[in-house]
Amino acid sequence: FLICVAIRANYPLYIRSVPTQGELKFHYTVHTSLDVVEEKISGVGKALADQRELYLGLLYPTEDYKVYGYVTNSKVKFVIVVDSSNTSLRDNEIRSMFRKLHNSFTDVMCNPFYNPGDPIQSKAFDSIVSTMMVQAC
Amino acid sequence: MESLTLSDVEQKYYSELFLFCDVDNTKKVASNGKVLDLFRAAQLSNEVVHQITELCGATRLGHFGRSQFYIALKLIALAQSGLPLRVESLNSVRDLPLPRFVMGKNEQEMRHVVMFADTENQGPYLPRPPGRVQAKKVSAHEMIQPCVPTVDPQPDTTSPVVSPNQSPPTSPHAWRKHKRQASGGNVDRQPSVPGVVWPPFREAQPGPVTGDGMWSAHSPPPVQESWVSFTDTPPSCTLPMHPPSAQPESTTVRTVPSAMTTNEIQRQTSGYDDPWKITDEQRQYYINQFKTIQADLTGLIPGSAAKEFFTKSKLPILELSHIWELSDFDKDGALTLDEFCAAFHLVVARKNGYDLPEKLPESLMPKLIDLDDSAGVPEPDPEVGFSASPVEVTPNKSPSMPSLNQNWPELNQSNEQWETFSERSSSSQTLTQFDSNIAPADPDTAIVHPVPIRMTPSKIHMQEMELKRTGSDHTHPTSPLMAKPPELSEETKLAAAIKFPGTTVGDGYSSSDSFTSDQEPISSAVNRQRSHSGTSPEGLKVVAPPPPPPRPNASHSRSSSLDMNRNFAAVPAGPQQPGVVAFPPAVPPRPLPTQTSVPHGHRSVEGDGLPAITSTSPQQMPEQPNFADFSQFQVFAVDQPADDGEKPSDSGQVERCAETTGTMRTAKNDVQAEERNATTVNSAKVSTPLAPPPKPVRRRLKSEDELRPDVEDLPQKSTVIATVLATQPSIPRSIGKDKKAIQASIRRNKETNTVLARLNSELQQQLKDLLEERISLEVQLEQLRPFSHL
């Protein structure tokens, strides 16, 4: 199970999850993780763009899933929630996923027809996310 | 206002039309503009249209509601049948033919055409019972031509008329009437034209059966026309009637209720690529438009300007966004001319009802390589993903590249672009491989064996190289691939030679490398060469082979090498020296210094050396080409300016060789002058093809000057060895690409190692001997001193 979210100013620009059931739970998880992300990025002296952060702390006893966060220079946050049941993705993989997300997001931003703050409807972005998720699951 | 009873068919038909007019998708109100256009397309006089509008209550309401619309349609049907417009007659008239519209919708046009084409039709607009209507899934709102069904229902292949290629489903947004013009002129049709247009269609009908080609030819221009009306949308272009070749396609009327605003054109995409091709006219138009935004055709249109421009097309932002994504190839937020044309074309297509492709069609891909530029200097990155055929090689902006690479082969423009592509790739590869190639060059310098050097700077050569590479095995040392165009500068050749020693296999790259990376490698190579050659025969030994004089011609070189062999063979000569000198370029020098340095006592050493040398010579035999160089150098060193006629070769090499030979000579001069001469003569013969006349002479002089003072070879030897060894570390860098090349280089390195080891041992021996001599001399001196004191 995998879910990817792009969040800007605390509301999601894009949410995508592979198994579409139980999505609401993921939404909730993402939302709560935002707090943690905020906390991290407000850390003084930290590099502006945390490449990634691992939220192992959010593992619940019953449902184990990991939440990863990533922040861009423009305070756009990406969150990936992975279910721990599938082969745990390595840190590198997560990083690469974030990198891809970031690249795609940049491409979307480059589009003059895209107004920052709009939900992301770019097909290219969708396709990249899809391939990524398929790959990960 | 008036209750209206519609037959089923009528109901369906009308609802289709309503939906068609319902641009805003309100499901309630048909936009006035559309409706009016529709009515006008009904070929009724304006007055009648007004009347109808009034009658149906639209004027009262101010808009066309569904019922008004239906009423209006019915009235139109009435009018078209010639019946007086009466409200009462709305319900009374039975069997009223469906209203006919001459809409400009392309489809409609085609349908018209189809109808025309259909001989069975009694008339274009025979509103046959819509029963014929086939529910085909195609943008249906155009079912304006109910009559179309009259056409024998045939399996709908493509949209009605349109030849398989483009069946632009009438885009809800644009009523385009492209007047069928063979010339495809850009004329804005006025709405009133429809009537006028009709006849031309008719005429066009018989004529234009030119088939698809024409279709595609025409549609773009018409599209262009309609495009002209981009900003102000006088929607009166009709796509040229599709030539009847459209075959009695089926009944175009697709009463698919789904018709709707979004044209889901599911036409077959057999000729799908064609629609995306930009004709010259279109391109010219696009270019003109580009100029209005950005005067410089090679410049970029910033995103904001492009956004404004394309927003005028009134396409939904989402679609524009998609178009942007497709067309901004390098994802830089700006549009180049090519990108702009692609975007423009996509917008035009979209306005005509084509669906946007998922990925950019090949014909719209921006040319990565500017075909105008000569293949000479491939641009470093830009478009490139191309060069990134190794794909991942290039960094970030390469998302487009991989896709580009995939599509590249399919590209229509192939040939030219293909070549450029290959050049590009080669160039990029050269860029990347340059270093790796340089490395091998070094080992080669150290290697005695003549290393086949490929110097194929030009594209042609590159291709040759490619061919040869694929076909050849890396075993043949003399790469005939040294097909260097004679016009190449000598320096270039030298550099190339330096660069590609021995890279027979991976040379596709190397050639390109040489091509692009001339400057740097050349200079560096040259420097290296100089350092090596500047010293002693050992240095020569090591250095000489490396940049075999750029063989202008592979075959030529080979032949020359053969000649050399023959020559050398012919000079088996008493003094082994010549033989020594001839065969193993590296080896011969060694005995010389030995001889000179120890002129008196150590012939034995020499004798030892020589056999050893000769033993090595067979190994080095294969490296004939280097021999040639070597001898050539010797020749020069020996004042044989007569080598004029020789092929221009690396002057640098010549220099080096000259120098080394000079050293050799000096070493030998004491004893084997005549031998040397003989040798040089031979080598002169051999080297004829190689040396550029003036340079060798100069070099020779210089080398001679340099070398004269150096009588003692030992220090030179040591320096040479030092330099050789110094270069060794760089040798390990080998071409990673080709396994064979690696193995070859490994082999060469091993050979070099053995040679050097032997050299080392011999030098050690010499050193010992010299030391002994010195000691003896000192002792003698000591003994004599007391006497001198006297």
Short mmCIF file of N, CA and C in Angstrom, two decimals, chain A residues 107 110-113 115 121-124, chain B residues 303 307 318 320-322 324-325 331 397:
data_model
loop_
_atom_site.label_atom_id
_atom_site.label_comp_id
_atom_site.label_asym_id
_atom_site.label_seq_id
_atom_site.Cartn_x
_atom_site.Cartn_y
_atom_site.Cartn_z
N ASP A 107 8.36 19.98 -13.11
CA ASP A 107 7.85 20.09 -14.47
C ASP A 107 6.45 20.66 -14.49
N CYS A 110 6.54 24.26 -14.06
CA CYS A 110 7.04 25.02 -15.20
C CYS A 110 5.93 25.35 -16.17
N ASN A 111 4.88 24.62 -16.07
CA ASN A 111 3.80 24.84 -17.02
C ASN A 111 3.12 26.16 -16.70
N PRO A 112 3.17 27.07 -17.63
CA PRO A 112 2.59 28.38 -17.32
C PRO A 112 1.09 28.32 -17.08
N PHE A 113 0.50 27.26 -17.54
CA PHE A 113 -0.94 27.16 -17.35
C PHE A 113 -1.31 26.61 -16.00
N ASN A 115 -1.51 27.04 -12.20
CA ASN A 115 -1.40 28.04 -11.16
C ASN A 115 -1.04 27.37 -9.86
N GLN A 121 -3.27 18.39 -12.04
CA GLN A 121 -4.03 17.53 -12.94
C GLN A 121 -3.19 17.07 -14.11
N SER A 122 -1.93 17.24 -13.97
CA SER A 122 -1.09 16.92 -15.10
C SER A 122 -1.02 15.42 -15.33
N LYS A 123 -1.20 15.05 -16.55
CA LYS A 123 -1.17 13.62 -16.85
C LYS A 123 0.24 13.07 -16.71
N ALA A 124 1.17 13.90 -17.08
CA ALA A 124 2.54 13.42 -16.96
C ALA A 124 2.86 13.11 -15.51
N GLY B 303 7.12 31.46 -20.69
CA GLY B 303 5.88 30.77 -20.40
C GLY B 303 4.69 31.69 -20.31
N LYS B 307 1.45 31.52 -22.49
CA LYS B 307 0.16 31.28 -21.84
C LYS B 307 -0.89 32.25 -22.37
N LEU B 318 -7.13 23.25 -18.70
CA LEU B 318 -6.58 21.91 -18.50
C LEU B 318 -5.96 21.38 -19.79
N LEU B 320 -4.94 23.16 -22.26
CA LEU B 320 -3.75 23.95 -22.59
C LEU B 320 -2.57 23.48 -21.76
N SER B 321 -2.90 23.16 -20.54
CA SER B 321 -1.83 22.68 -19.68
C SER B 321 -1.26 21.38 -20.22
N HIS B 322 -2.15 20.54 -20.67
CA HIS B 322 -1.67 19.28 -21.23
C HIS B 322 -0.84 19.52 -22.48
N TRP B 324 0.81 22.07 -23.16
CA TRP B 324 2.10 22.60 -22.76
C TRP B 324 3.03 21.49 -22.33
N GLU B 325 2.49 20.60 -21.58
CA GLU B 325 3.34 19.52 -21.10
C GLU B 325 3.90 18.72 -22.26
N LYS B 331 11.36 21.09 -20.95
CA LYS B 331 10.85 21.43 -19.63
C LYS B 331 11.56 22.62 -19.03
N LYS B 397 17.51 17.18 -16.63
CA LYS B 397 16.50 17.48 -17.62
C LYS B 397 16.32 16.36 -18.59
#
